[in-house]
């Protein structure tokens, strides 16, 4: 199974801050990586797929990069509605696995 | 517009079974694989498996092999996930999620159901 790790596990930031979350896979996943945002009591929402492709309707302040085993999610200017938990997911092989999540809260 | 609407919350006793439904609308149900993901209270996301709505073929996570059954009814565009021999640690929100690429078993999960809380308690 491919293990996914994320760092940090949580962070505090202010509106307008640039935020970066990293995700590492235990083996290469050929950019088969998605990022999701989840707010309390809600289903996850797809932000990016194929490591760097923005899902339709998602604001351009979200971006993704990386290759091989290491990937990043960047929010260029944090907005009030961005406070949430973020998960990475590999879909390179089954079992599909998710990172443990990064909680972004208000400083 | 694509929608996945799940059945309501369930309370079950240990050892019982639960069957959660996921009704799809707004797209060709048989064209897109459906996955099931669960989330225990305060925890992360855990993949359970997928079903091919066209063929009925399935692929389950090893952890759930022998306890989970995923089925579908194409006449009503609905996928089902049944989990048997429930334990207290099966208490979780269960989600269905559609793969966003036609006829592909893997890929981005572009649409999710609203979630179904299953509580296992004696």
Tab-separated table of C-alpha atoms in Angstrom, chain A residues 9-100:
chain	number	residue	atom	x	y	z
A	9	UNK	CA	-0.658	18.560	10.638
A	10	UNK	CA	-2.047	21.976	11.491
A	11	UNK	CA	-1.194	25.608	11.001
A	12	UNK	CA	-2.470	28.982	12.041
A	13	UNK	CA	-2.529	31.749	9.478
A	14	UNK	CA	-4.047	35.126	8.815
A	15	UNK	CA	-6.196	36.340	5.949
A	16	UNK	CA	-3.894	37.278	3.102
A	17	UNK	CA	-1.119	34.881	4.090
A	18	UNK	CA	0.519	32.529	1.645
A	19	UNK	CA	0.086	28.946	2.843
A	20	UNK	CA	1.923	25.838	1.694
A	21	UNK	CA	1.052	22.252	2.596
A	22	UNK	CA	3.241	19.339	1.619
A	23	UNK	CA	2.303	15.756	0.865
A	24	UNK	CA	4.693	12.847	0.469
A	25	UNK	CA	3.993	9.407	-0.940
A	26	UNK	CA	5.894	6.311	0.135
A	27	UNK	CA	6.639	5.559	-3.518
A	28	UNK	CA	6.349	7.385	-6.815
A	29	UNK	CA	2.785	8.094	-7.912
A	30	UNK	CA	3.348	9.753	-11.287
A	31	UNK	CA	1.367	12.903	-10.437
A	32	UNK	CA	-1.737	10.813	-9.676
A	33	UNK	CA	-2.540	13.109	-6.781
A	34	UNK	CA	-5.591	15.112	-5.795
A	35	UNK	CA	-6.197	17.718	-3.113
A	36	UNK	CA	-9.470	18.128	-1.230
A	37	UNK	CA	-10.826	20.741	1.133
A	38	UNK	CA	-13.201	19.709	3.896
A	39	UNK	CA	-15.200	21.919	6.220
A	40	UNK	CA	-16.847	20.615	9.397
A	41	UNK	CA	-19.939	18.551	8.713
A	42	UNK	CA	-19.431	18.668	4.952
A	43	UNK	CA	-18.179	16.287	2.294
A	44	UNK	CA	-14.708	16.850	0.889
A	45	UNK	CA	-14.483	19.157	-2.111
A	46	UNK	CA	-12.071	18.523	-4.968
A	47	UNK	CA	-9.575	21.363	-5.499
A	48	UNK	CA	-6.850	19.972	-7.757
A	49	UNK	CA	-6.062	16.733	-9.571
A	50	UNK	CA	-3.117	15.375	-11.529
A	51	UNK	CA	-1.023	17.239	-8.962
A	52	UNK	CA	-1.452	20.656	-10.562
A	53	UNK	CA	-4.693	20.816	-12.530
A	54	UNK	CA	-7.300	23.116	-11.029
A	55	UNK	CA	-10.798	21.680	-10.863
A	56	UNK	CA	-13.420	23.759	-12.634
A	57	UNK	CA	-14.824	26.484	-10.429
A	58	UNK	CA	-11.990	26.448	-7.907
A	59	UNK	CA	-10.364	29.863	-7.317
A	60	UNK	CA	-6.988	30.422	-8.917
A	61	UNK	CA	-5.377	31.229	-5.569
A	62	UNK	CA	-5.119	27.457	-5.143
A	63	UNK	CA	-2.243	25.805	-6.968
A	64	UNK	CA	-0.407	22.530	-6.855
A	65	UNK	CA	3.006	21.285	-7.834
A	66	UNK	CA	5.370	18.388	-7.431
A	67	UNK	CA	6.437	15.128	-8.962
A	68	UNK	CA	7.559	11.650	-8.002
A	69	UNK	CA	6.858	11.343	-4.300
A	70	UNK	CA	6.674	14.993	-3.163
A	71	UNK	CA	3.790	17.388	-3.775
A	72	UNK	CA	2.627	20.757	-2.493
A	73	UNK	CA	-0.620	22.677	-2.251
A	74	UNK	CA	-0.281	26.456	-2.123
A	75	UNK	CA	-2.916	29.024	-1.281
A	76	UNK	CA	-1.497	32.316	-2.523
A	77	UNK	CA	-3.627	34.632	-0.395
A	78	UNK	CA	-5.699	32.969	2.304
A	79	UNK	CA	-9.340	33.989	2.374
A	80	UNK	CA	-11.825	33.606	5.260
A	81	UNK	CA	-13.597	30.752	3.474
A	82	UNK	CA	-10.323	28.796	3.167
A	83	UNK	CA	-10.144	27.869	6.827
A	84	UNK	CA	-10.673	24.127	6.638
A	85	UNK	CA	-8.881	20.785	6.627
A	86	UNK	CA	-6.970	19.777	3.500
A	87	UNK	CA	-6.299	16.214	2.377
A	88	UNK	CA	-4.094	14.821	-0.339
A	89	UNK	CA	-5.062	11.568	-2.051
A	90	UNK	CA	-3.164	9.234	-4.342
A	91	UNK	CA	-5.096	7.430	-7.046
A	92	UNK	CA	-2.079	5.826	-8.684
A	93	UNK	CA	-2.989	2.411	-7.353
A	94	UNK	CA	-5.471	0.671	-5.095
A	95	UNK	CA	-5.933	0.807	-2.230
A	96	UNK	CA	-6.485	4.494	-2.766
A	97	UNK	CA	-5.005	6.315	0.202
A	98	UNK	CA	-5.360	9.748	1.744
A	99	UNK	CA	-2.996	11.846	3.767
A	100	UNK	CA	-3.918	12.433	7.429
